[in-house]
Short mmCIF file of C-alpha atoms in Angstrom, two decimals:
data_model
loop_
_atom_site.label_atom_id
_atom_site.label_comp_id
_atom_site.label_asym_id
_atom_site.label_seq_id
_atom_site.Cartn_x
_atom_site.Cartn_y
_atom_site.Cartn_z
CA LYS A 190 -117.91 -6.71 45.91
CA LEU A 191 -116.88 -10.25 45.15
CA LYS A 192 -117.49 -11.32 48.48
CA ALA A 193 -114.30 -12.97 49.03
CA ASP A 194 -113.46 -15.34 52.07
CA VAL A 195 -109.63 -14.73 51.96
CA ILE A 196 -107.27 -12.06 50.87
CA LEU A 197 -103.43 -12.85 50.44
CA ILE A 198 -100.94 -10.27 50.70
CA SER A 199 -97.60 -11.69 48.94
CA GLY A 200 -94.51 -10.02 49.63
CA HIS A 201 -92.08 -9.00 47.12
CA ASP A 202 -88.96 -11.51 48.60
CA GLY A 203 -91.27 -14.45 47.98
CA GLY A 204 -91.27 -16.34 44.67
CA THR A 205 -90.66 -19.58 42.94
CA GLY A 206 -87.09 -20.81 42.34
CA ALA A 207 -87.68 -20.43 38.64
CA ALA A 208 -88.52 -16.56 38.91
CA PRO A 209 -86.37 -14.29 36.81
CA LEU A 210 -83.54 -12.48 38.47
CA ASN A 211 -85.16 -9.06 37.34
CA SER A 212 -88.33 -10.32 39.03
CA LEU A 213 -86.49 -10.84 42.27
CA LYS A 214 -84.73 -7.59 42.39
CA HIS A 215 -87.37 -5.23 41.04
CA ALA A 216 -91.05 -6.39 41.16
CA GLY A 217 -93.27 -5.74 44.25
CA THR A 218 -93.02 -4.19 47.63
CA PRO A 219 -92.76 -5.68 51.16
CA TRP A 220 -95.53 -7.30 52.68
CA GLU A 221 -95.52 -5.09 55.61
CA LEU A 222 -96.63 -2.18 53.65
CA GLY A 223 -99.26 -4.03 51.71
CA LEU A 224 -100.68 -6.02 54.97
CA ALA A 225 -100.87 -2.61 56.84
CA GLU A 226 -102.84 -0.86 53.95
CA THR A 227 -105.19 -3.78 53.38
CA GLN A 228 -105.97 -4.03 57.20
CA GLN A 229 -106.84 -0.19 57.07
CA THR A 230 -108.67 -0.32 54.02
CA LEU A 231 -110.90 -3.23 55.19
CA LEU A 232 -111.57 -1.40 58.45
CA VAL A 233 -112.75 1.84 57.08
CA ASN A 234 -114.92 0.06 54.57
CA GLY A 235 -116.51 -2.15 57.35
CA LEU A 236 -115.40 -5.25 55.79
CA ARG A 237 -112.58 -6.68 58.00
CA ASP A 238 -114.85 -8.83 60.01
CA ARG A 239 -115.91 -10.78 57.00
CA ILE A 240 -112.49 -11.51 55.64
CA VAL A 241 -109.58 -13.81 56.62
CA VAL A 242 -106.21 -12.07 55.81
CA GLN A 243 -103.02 -13.93 54.93
CA VAL A 244 -99.54 -13.12 54.28
CA ASP A 245 -96.55 -14.45 52.99
CA GLY A 246 -93.06 -13.38 51.30
CA GLN A 247 -89.76 -14.90 53.14
CA MET A 248 -91.28 -15.28 56.62
CA LYS A 249 -88.72 -17.25 58.48
CA THR A 250 -88.99 -16.55 62.52
CA GLY A 251 -91.50 -16.38 64.96
CA ARG A 252 -90.88 -12.50 65.14
CA ASP A 253 -92.17 -12.31 61.45
CA VAL A 254 -95.30 -13.98 62.47
CA VAL A 255 -95.96 -11.81 65.51
CA ILE A 256 -95.13 -8.58 63.48
CA ALA A 257 -97.58 -9.79 60.82
CA ALA A 258 -100.33 -10.55 63.12
CA LEU A 259 -99.96 -7.04 64.86
CA LEU A 260 -100.36 -5.54 61.32
CA GLY A 261 -103.66 -7.51 60.54
CA ALA A 262 -102.68 -10.93 59.49
CA GLU A 263 -104.40 -14.06 60.72
CA GLU A 264 -102.65 -16.56 58.64
CA PHE A 265 -99.09 -16.97 57.58
CA GLY A 266 -97.30 -18.54 54.78
CA PHE A 267 -93.99 -20.20 54.91
CA ALA A 268 -92.23 -21.57 51.72
CA THR A 269 -88.51 -21.09 51.26
CA ALA A 270 -87.53 -21.78 55.00
CA PRO A 271 -89.27 -25.15 55.12
CA LEU A 272 -87.72 -26.06 51.76
CA VAL A 273 -84.37 -25.36 52.89
CA VAL A 274 -85.02 -27.34 56.16
CA GLU A 275 -85.94 -30.22 53.74
CA GLY A 276 -82.67 -29.96 52.01
CA CYS A 277 -82.99 -27.10 49.42
CA ILE A 278 -79.75 -25.38 48.56
CA MET A 279 -81.56 -22.43 46.57
CA MET A 280 -79.64 -23.26 43.25
CA ARG A 281 -82.55 -21.52 41.48
CA VAL A 282 -82.86 -24.19 38.66
CA CYS A 283 -86.35 -25.53 39.66
CA HIS A 284 -87.42 -25.19 36.16
CA LEU A 285 -84.70 -27.18 34.63
CA ASP A 286 -85.32 -30.51 36.02
CA THR A 287 -81.59 -30.49 37.24
CA CYS A 288 -82.07 -29.83 41.13
CA PRO A 289 -78.71 -31.47 42.47
CA VAL A 290 -80.63 -32.39 45.89
CA GLY A 291 -83.69 -33.98 44.27
CA VAL A 292 -86.24 -31.52 45.62
CA ALA A 293 -87.62 -29.95 42.33
CA THR A 294 -86.98 -32.66 39.56
CA GLN A 295 -88.42 -35.95 38.10
CA ASN A 296 -85.06 -37.47 37.13
CA PRO A 297 -84.88 -40.58 39.17
CA GLU A 298 -80.96 -40.34 39.65
CA LEU A 299 -81.48 -36.97 41.18
CA ARG A 300 -84.43 -37.66 43.17
CA SER A 301 -82.69 -40.39 45.15
CA ARG A 302 -80.25 -37.69 46.63
CA PHE A 303 -83.09 -36.01 48.39
CA SER A 304 -82.51 -36.46 51.99
CA GLY A 305 -85.47 -34.50 53.75
CA LYS A 306 -87.80 -35.96 56.27
CA VAL A 307 -91.19 -35.00 57.54
CA GLU A 308 -89.60 -34.64 61.19
CA PHE A 309 -87.30 -31.98 59.87
CA VAL A 310 -90.23 -29.78 58.96
CA VAL A 311 -92.36 -30.66 62.17
CA THR A 312 -89.51 -29.71 64.25
CA PHE A 313 -88.72 -26.35 62.41
CA PHE A 314 -92.43 -25.27 62.87
CA GLU A 315 -92.22 -26.43 66.51
CA PHE A 316 -89.57 -23.90 67.06
CA ILE A 317 -91.43 -21.28 65.09
CA ALA A 318 -94.48 -21.75 67.44
CA GLU A 319 -92.42 -21.73 70.44
CA GLN A 320 -90.86 -18.38 69.53
CA VAL A 321 -94.49 -17.01 68.72
CA ARG A 322 -95.48 -17.90 72.15
CA GLU A 323 -92.63 -16.18 73.91
CA GLN A 324 -93.13 -13.06 71.86
CA LEU A 325 -96.95 -13.09 72.49
CA ALA A 326 -96.30 -13.42 76.12
CA GLN A 327 -94.01 -10.54 76.39
CA LEU A 328 -96.66 -8.36 74.65
CA GLY A 329 -99.34 -9.70 77.10
CA PHE A 330 -101.20 -11.45 74.72
CA ARG A 331 -102.55 -15.19 75.11
CA THR A 332 -103.20 -16.24 71.30
CA ILE A 333 -102.66 -14.80 68.09
CA ALA A 334 -106.14 -14.08 67.59
CA GLU A 335 -105.88 -11.57 70.50
CA ALA A 336 -102.98 -9.71 69.06
CA VAL A 337 -104.12 -9.27 65.39
CA GLY A 338 -104.60 -5.70 64.43
CA HIS A 339 -102.97 -4.34 67.53
CA VAL A 340 -100.40 -2.07 65.82
CA GLU A 341 -100.20 0.08 68.99
CA VAL A 342 -97.69 -2.08 70.66
CA LEU A 343 -95.22 -2.04 67.67
CA ASP A 344 -92.18 0.00 68.79
CA SER A 345 -90.68 1.60 65.63
CA ARG A 346 -88.15 4.09 67.80
CA GLN A 347 -85.23 1.78 67.25
CA ALA A 348 -85.77 2.08 63.34
CA ILE A 349 -86.69 5.72 63.21
CA ASP A 350 -83.80 6.71 65.43
CA HIS A 351 -81.36 5.03 63.31
CA TRP A 352 -79.36 7.71 61.25
CA LYS A 353 -80.32 5.86 57.84
CA ALA A 354 -84.02 6.48 58.55
CA LYS A 355 -83.65 10.00 59.62
CA GLY A 356 -86.93 11.76 58.62
CA LEU A 357 -88.96 8.49 58.00
CA ASP A 358 -92.50 8.83 59.14
CA LEU A 359 -94.10 5.21 59.90
CA ALA A 360 -97.50 6.82 61.28
CA PRO A 361 -99.20 5.84 57.99
CA VAL A 362 -98.12 2.25 58.39
CA LEU A 363 -99.09 2.10 62.07
CA ALA A 364 -102.44 3.93 61.88
CA GLN A 365 -105.32 2.55 63.59
CA PRO A 366 -108.50 3.71 61.63
CA GLU A 367 -112.13 3.27 62.91
CA PRO A 368 -111.33 2.27 66.35
CA GLY A 369 -113.74 -0.02 68.17
CA ARG A 370 -114.31 -2.05 64.88
CA ALA A 371 -113.60 -5.87 64.88
CA LEU A 372 -109.93 -6.14 63.87
CA ILE A 373 -110.11 -10.04 62.88
CA SER A 374 -112.59 -12.30 61.04
CA ALA A 375 -115.72 -12.65 63.18
CA THR A 376 -118.56 -13.20 60.92
CA ILE A 377 -119.51 -15.60 58.23
CA GLN A 378 -119.63 -14.13 54.54
CA ASP A 379 -122.83 -14.03 52.84
CA HIS A 380 -121.97 -15.05 49.21
CA GLY A 381 -125.62 -14.49 47.96
CA LEU A 382 -125.55 -18.05 46.56
CA ASP A 383 -129.36 -18.50 47.05
CA VAL A 384 -130.00 -15.72 44.38
CA ALA A 385 -127.29 -16.76 41.95
CA LEU A 386 -128.21 -17.50 38.58
CA ASP A 387 -127.27 -21.18 38.85
CA GLN A 388 -129.90 -21.75 41.15
CA GLU A 389 -132.35 -21.04 38.14
CA LEU A 390 -130.16 -23.10 36.05
CA ILE A 391 -130.31 -26.16 38.46
CA ALA A 392 -134.26 -25.89 38.57
CA ARG A 393 -134.32 -25.87 34.95
CA CYS A 394 -131.95 -28.90 34.33
CA GLU A 395 -133.84 -31.18 36.99
CA GLY A 396 -134.67 -33.46 34.32
CA ALA A 397 -131.40 -33.86 33.05
CA LEU A 398 -129.81 -34.28 36.52
CA GLU A 399 -132.24 -36.91 37.75
CA ARG A 400 -133.27 -38.84 34.49
CA LEU A 401 -130.68 -37.93 32.06
CA GLU A 402 -133.28 -36.14 29.69
CA PRO A 403 -131.78 -33.83 27.39
CA VAL A 404 -132.31 -30.10 28.35
CA GLN A 405 -131.96 -27.03 26.08
CA PHE A 406 -132.85 -23.46 26.81
CA ASP A 407 -131.93 -19.78 26.55
CA VAL A 408 -131.22 -17.22 29.41
CA PRO A 409 -129.97 -13.82 29.69
CA ILE A 410 -126.54 -13.18 31.67
CA LYS A 411 -125.04 -9.89 32.99
CA ASN A 412 -121.42 -9.41 34.29
CA VAL A 413 -122.58 -9.51 37.86
CA ASN A 414 -123.38 -13.09 37.39
CA ARG A 415 -119.86 -14.84 38.15
CA THR A 416 -118.90 -18.48 38.00
CA VAL A 417 -122.16 -19.29 36.02
CA GLY A 418 -122.34 -22.90 35.50
CA THR A 419 -120.18 -24.00 38.34
CA MET A 420 -122.98 -24.76 40.82
CA LEU A 421 -124.72 -26.67 38.11
CA GLY A 422 -121.64 -28.56 37.49
CA HIS A 423 -121.34 -29.31 41.15
CA GLU A 424 -124.85 -30.92 40.95
CA VAL A 425 -123.71 -33.08 38.04
CA THR A 426 -120.57 -34.27 39.57
CA LYS A 427 -122.24 -35.01 43.06
CA ARG A 428 -124.47 -37.45 41.24
CA TYR A 429 -122.47 -38.88 38.51
CA ARG A 430 -118.74 -38.14 39.82
CA GLY A 431 -116.19 -38.03 37.36
CA GLU A 432 -117.73 -39.70 34.56
CA GLY A 433 -120.09 -36.56 33.94
CA LEU A 434 -123.23 -36.79 31.67
CA PRO A 435 -123.41 -38.07 28.21
CA ASP A 436 -122.32 -35.27 25.92
CA GLY A 437 -124.97 -32.76 25.02
CA THR A 438 -127.31 -33.44 27.77
CA ILE A 439 -127.40 -29.95 29.13
CA ASP A 440 -127.25 -27.15 26.17
CA ILE A 441 -127.67 -23.67 27.57
CA THR A 442 -127.44 -20.50 25.38
CA PHE A 443 -126.60 -17.21 27.26
CA THR A 444 -127.06 -13.51 25.75
CA GLY A 445 -125.11 -10.89 27.25
CA SER A 446 -122.00 -10.09 29.03
CA ALA A 447 -120.73 -12.87 31.39
CA GLY A 448 -118.82 -11.94 34.69
CA GLN A 449 -115.66 -13.58 35.61
CA SER A 450 -114.98 -17.43 35.68
CA PHE A 451 -117.89 -18.23 33.24
CA GLY A 452 -118.07 -22.14 33.01
CA ALA A 453 -115.34 -22.66 35.80
CA PHE A 454 -114.88 -26.38 36.43
CA LEU A 455 -117.57 -27.44 33.89
CA PRO A 456 -117.85 -31.23 33.95
CA ARG A 457 -118.66 -33.46 30.85
CA GLY A 458 -122.18 -33.27 29.63
CA ILE A 459 -122.74 -29.49 29.85
CA THR A 460 -122.48 -27.12 27.01
CA LEU A 461 -122.55 -23.42 27.73
CA ARG A 462 -122.85 -21.20 24.72
CA LEU A 463 -122.44 -17.22 25.15
CA LEU A 464 -123.75 -14.77 22.58
CA GLY A 465 -121.81 -11.73 23.60
CA ASP A 466 -118.65 -11.38 25.57
CA ALA A 467 -116.88 -12.51 28.80
CA ASN A 468 -114.52 -11.35 31.66
CA ASP A 469 -111.35 -13.23 32.98
CA TYR A 470 -111.17 -16.57 33.60
CA VAL A 471 -113.36 -18.29 31.25
CA GLY A 472 -113.36 -21.92 31.53
CA LYS A 473 -111.20 -22.04 34.71
CA GLY A 474 -110.59 -25.65 35.71
CA LEU A 475 -112.72 -26.92 32.65
CA SER A 476 -113.22 -30.55 33.53
CA GLY A 477 -114.99 -32.02 30.26
CA GLY A 478 -117.58 -29.48 29.50
CA ARG A 479 -117.93 -27.36 26.37
CA ILE A 480 -117.81 -23.69 26.29
CA VAL A 481 -118.52 -21.62 23.09
CA VAL A 482 -118.20 -17.63 23.35
CA ARG A 483 -119.06 -15.86 20.05
CA PRO A 484 -120.41 -12.37 19.38
CA HIS A 485 -124.34 -12.07 18.99
CA ARG A 486 -125.43 -12.83 15.53
CA GLU A 487 -126.37 -9.04 14.91
CA SER A 488 -122.97 -7.82 15.89
CA MET A 489 -120.27 -6.33 13.53
CA MET A 490 -117.19 -7.82 15.48
CA ASP A 491 -114.25 -8.60 13.75
CA ASP A 492 -112.80 -12.06 14.83
CA THR A 493 -109.29 -10.85 13.79
CA LYS A 494 -109.28 -7.58 15.92
CA ASP A 495 -112.12 -7.56 18.69
CA VAL A 496 -111.74 -8.98 21.95
CA ILE A 497 -114.41 -11.57 23.03
CA ALA A 498 -113.13 -12.45 26.26
CA GLY A 499 -110.60 -11.46 29.12
CA ASN A 500 -107.44 -12.93 30.49
CA VAL A 501 -106.31 -16.46 31.73
CA ILE A 502 -108.89 -18.15 29.66
CA GLY A 503 -108.94 -22.15 30.50
CA TYR A 504 -106.65 -21.67 33.65
CA GLY A 505 -105.82 -25.39 34.98
CA ALA A 506 -108.19 -27.02 32.58
CA THR A 507 -108.12 -30.73 32.67
CA GLY A 508 -110.54 -31.74 29.77
CA GLY A 509 -113.29 -30.48 27.49
CA GLU A 510 -113.40 -27.86 24.86
CA LEU A 511 -113.27 -23.92 24.36
CA PHE A 512 -114.14 -22.39 21.15
CA LEU A 513 -113.74 -18.57 21.27
CA ARG A 514 -114.80 -16.57 18.03
CA GLY A 515 -112.49 -13.51 18.71
CA GLN A 516 -109.37 -12.21 20.45
CA VAL A 517 -108.54 -13.03 24.17
CA GLY A 518 -106.34 -11.46 26.75
CA GLU A 519 -103.06 -12.65 28.51
CA ARG A 520 -102.11 -16.21 29.80
CA PHE A 521 -104.31 -18.15 27.62
CA LEU A 522 -104.49 -21.98 28.77
CA VAL A 523 -101.89 -21.58 31.49
CA ARG A 524 -101.63 -25.02 33.15
CA ASN A 525 -103.90 -26.74 30.64
CA SER A 526 -103.53 -30.40 30.74
CA GLY A 527 -106.21 -31.90 28.79
CA ALA A 528 -108.65 -29.32 27.22
CA ALA A 529 -108.76 -28.55 23.43
CA ALA A 530 -109.32 -25.02 22.57
CA VAL A 531 -109.77 -22.79 19.26
CA VAL A 532 -109.29 -18.92 19.41
CA ALA A 533 -108.89 -16.10 17.00
CA GLY A 534 -105.75 -14.72 18.90
CA VAL A 535 -104.16 -14.23 22.25
CA GLY A 536 -101.96 -11.84 24.33
CA ASP A 537 -98.62 -12.33 26.16
CA HIS A 538 -97.59 -15.63 27.90
CA ALA A 539 -100.09 -18.01 26.20
CA LEU A 540 -99.83 -21.55 26.99
CA GLU A 541 -97.52 -20.96 30.11
CA TYR A 542 -96.80 -24.18 32.02
CA MET A 543 -99.21 -26.14 29.72
CA THR A 544 -98.79 -29.91 30.13
CA GLY A 545 -101.55 -31.29 27.92
CA GLY A 546 -104.18 -30.88 25.58
CA THR A 547 -104.52 -28.95 22.27
CA ALA A 548 -104.61 -25.14 21.32
CA VAL A 549 -105.33 -23.85 17.77
CA ILE A 550 -104.42 -20.28 17.42
CA LEU A 551 -105.72 -18.54 14.34
CA GLY A 552 -104.11 -15.09 14.74
CA SER A 553 -101.50 -13.10 16.40
CA THR A 554 -99.94 -14.07 19.61
CA GLY A 555 -98.25 -11.98 22.37
CA ARG A 556 -94.60 -12.48 23.49
CA ASN A 557 -93.40 -15.35 25.76
CA LEU A 558 -95.60 -18.15 23.93
CA GLY A 559 -95.13 -21.57 25.51
CA ALA A 560 -93.03 -20.19 28.66
CA GLY A 561 -92.54 -23.61 30.91
CA MET A 562 -94.71 -25.49 28.41
CA SER A 563 -93.87 -29.32 29.12
CA GLY A 564 -96.62 -31.03 27.34
CA GLY A 565 -99.45 -30.71 25.12
CA THR A 566 -99.55 -29.37 21.36
CA ALA A 567 -100.22 -25.81 20.06
CA TYR A 568 -100.91 -25.06 16.33
CA VAL A 569 -100.50 -21.50 15.49
CA LEU A 570 -101.17 -19.67 12.07
CA ASP A 571 -98.45 -17.56 10.63
CA LEU A 572 -96.60 -17.91 13.91
CA ARG A 573 -93.55 -15.23 14.64
CA PRO A 574 -90.82 -17.37 16.03
CA GLU A 575 -89.52 -14.32 18.12
CA ARG A 576 -92.87 -14.42 19.90
CA VAL A 577 -92.19 -17.82 21.37
CA ASN A 578 -90.47 -18.05 24.77
CA ALA A 579 -86.74 -17.11 23.88
CA LEU A 580 -85.35 -19.15 26.66
CA ALA A 581 -86.93 -22.28 25.74
CA LEU A 582 -86.06 -22.11 22.17
CA ALA A 583 -82.39 -21.35 22.84
CA ASN A 584 -82.30 -24.38 25.19
CA GLY A 585 -84.03 -26.69 22.79
CA GLU A 586 -86.94 -27.22 25.01
CA LEU A 587 -89.54 -26.28 22.26
CA SER A 588 -89.94 -27.58 18.95
CA LEU A 589 -91.26 -25.67 15.99
CA SER A 590 -92.29 -27.51 12.81
CA GLY A 591 -95.15 -27.96 10.22
CA LEU A 592 -97.94 -30.16 10.23
CA ASP A 593 -97.64 -33.89 9.66
CA PRO A 594 -100.54 -35.90 8.04
CA GLU A 595 -101.91 -36.70 11.84
CA ASP A 596 -101.71 -32.85 12.80
CA GLU A 597 -103.62 -31.82 9.60
CA VAL A 598 -106.47 -34.12 10.49
CA ILE A 599 -106.62 -32.76 13.95
CA VAL A 600 -106.31 -29.08 13.08
CA ARG A 601 -109.10 -29.47 10.45
CA SER A 602 -111.45 -31.53 12.98
CA LEU A 603 -111.05 -28.81 15.47
CA LEU A 604 -111.70 -25.90 12.86
CA GLU A 605 -114.92 -27.73 11.73
CA ARG A 606 -116.15 -28.20 15.15
CA HIS A 607 -115.34 -24.27 15.47
CA VAL A 608 -117.25 -23.28 12.50
CA VAL A 609 -120.00 -25.36 13.63
CA ALA A 610 -119.95 -23.74 17.19
CA THR A 611 -119.32 -20.17 16.37
CA GLU A 612 -120.10 -19.74 12.56
CA SER A 613 -116.66 -18.16 12.45
CA PRO A 614 -116.09 -16.61 9.14
CA ARG A 615 -112.34 -16.59 9.28
CA ALA A 616 -112.37 -20.42 10.11
CA LYS A 617 -114.76 -20.93 7.32
CA ASP A 618 -112.22 -19.36 5.14
CA LEU A 619 -109.33 -21.23 6.23
CA LEU A 620 -111.19 -24.50 5.74
CA ALA A 621 -112.16 -23.28 2.07
CA ARG A 622 -108.66 -22.61 1.33
CA TRP A 623 -106.93 -25.50 3.24
CA ASP A 624 -104.49 -26.75 0.66
CA GLU A 625 -103.08 -23.17 0.51
CA ILE A 626 -103.49 -22.67 4.22
CA ARG A 627 -101.97 -25.75 5.83
CA GLY A 628 -98.38 -24.83 5.18
CA ARG A 629 -98.95 -21.62 7.10
CA PHE A 630 -99.48 -23.29 10.31
CA THR A 631 -96.65 -24.08 12.88
CA ARG A 632 -96.76 -26.66 15.46
CA VAL A 633 -95.16 -25.87 18.81
CA LEU A 634 -94.26 -28.74 20.84
CA PRO A 635 -92.11 -29.27 23.91
CA ALA A 636 -89.08 -31.10 22.58
CA GLN A 637 -89.03 -33.68 25.46
CA TYR A 638 -92.81 -34.36 25.04
CA ALA A 639 -92.07 -34.82 21.28
CA ARG A 640 -89.42 -37.46 22.03
CA VAL A 641 -91.88 -39.23 24.43
CA ARG A 642 -94.65 -39.12 21.80
CA ASP A 643 -92.32 -40.56 19.15
CA ALA A 644 -91.20 -43.37 21.42
CA LEU A 645 -94.50 -44.37 22.46
CA ALA A 646 -95.61 -44.46 18.71
CA GLU A 647 -92.54 -46.69 18.01
CA LEU A 648 -93.17 -48.84 20.99
CA GLU A 649 -96.69 -49.20 19.87
CA ALA A 650 -95.57 -50.31 16.13
CA THR A 651 -93.23 -52.72 17.36
CA GLY A 652 -95.62 -54.23 19.98
CA GLY A 653 -93.60 -53.41 22.99
CA ASP A 654 -94.92 -53.20 26.67
CA LEU A 655 -93.86 -50.87 29.16
CA ARG A 656 -95.12 -53.21 31.85
CA ALA A 657 -92.34 -55.72 30.90
CA PRO A 658 -89.27 -55.88 33.21
CA GLY A 659 -86.74 -53.32 32.58
CA ALA A 660 -88.95 -51.77 29.69
CA TRP A 661 -89.87 -48.56 31.54
CA ALA A 662 -85.96 -47.63 32.34
CA GLU A 663 -85.02 -48.29 28.67
CA PHE A 664 -87.95 -46.21 27.62
CA LEU A 665 -87.01 -43.17 29.84
CA GLU A 666 -83.30 -43.56 28.47
CA VAL A 667 -84.56 -43.36 24.98
CA THR A 668 -86.67 -40.19 25.59
CA ARG A 669 -84.00 -38.55 27.42
CA GLY A 670 -82.33 -38.54 24.15
#
């Protein structure tokens, strides 16, 4: 349905060094099971020849690669093993900036201990490749492509005959449905881009794209229209690179329900307004554009209760603005590094791994707010501290405080822009009672980021220059507290 190019099966043994212990022990299943089921499902539905299948999850040997290929994989991911080759000793403190061998840290002293070399990784993969060739030769295959999907050559007797596996039936895993069909990707996926809604948008924005003439129009949208605005944004970036267009050059209003990734990677100069609601990933990779999502003017939706958009809003955004009049799902602004957003309420894990930008949340938050947050600022109305990432608070990694005068200016300005964009009754009410309301906002700021911000302000006030000899080292020492 989505016309995907790649499907990745990631096994339960994989994960980052920052993964919680309960996830390591209890989440997921082996990649062998997921891979076999995926291959069989694609074959039954006549889709296998259009899709590349990848697999990862603690792959370490050539034997792992060959088994994965026989179960249906064409591409293979290695992570932990190459990291160990580079010098990782798996202390599992990747998220604390204390890696003792300098792999996962920004601390110059720890980074100096890193002893890895490119040659180590190259040699490791040469040995992997050699083992793969040997095993393929034993099975009678010349290439991985020839071996993909041939589960009939897998010998499971040794496993089944073992007393611990008595009664185990691996037939479902090793089944080969639809014999005669292609077992590997062989045709190019037709993404239907020639009939995408963006083709109409590009045609109607020709004046803006070619002559910088302001363009404004309305268009209906349905949830089968995915990544709307992305191809249009590509045309802008192709012509004007990272600068984009002057603000407000292209202003499009959509009415209806938007499919996934509405406004993904939108560059500066494009404003997309949606009267209706949206699926997941609104503003994914937002790159300077403006996105407004609000209920239709005839709608009876309540900002404080009703959902206006799905999960993972603003994922990886680097700039621009998001105004959302309503509740959204989980993982709001994950990895945001520069966008500003106003929203009525969010689900779990909001602001995860955020490194920059500004978030104003006017309602409830789910649990685990600010997990891994290392930059940027959030302003939350009536924040319940127990909803904030408990580990970060306990370790002093997050700072909670009231608004200072500079914060008040930022929040008021964003609320005013939110009212203009969405006509939000809630934001209007907050602004009307600002003297009463401002004390109910909590500023959420990474503690280290707060120290850097304060040190920069002090440096600027005293006329300091980070380019002066020794100034940078002194600055780092101050910000480390």
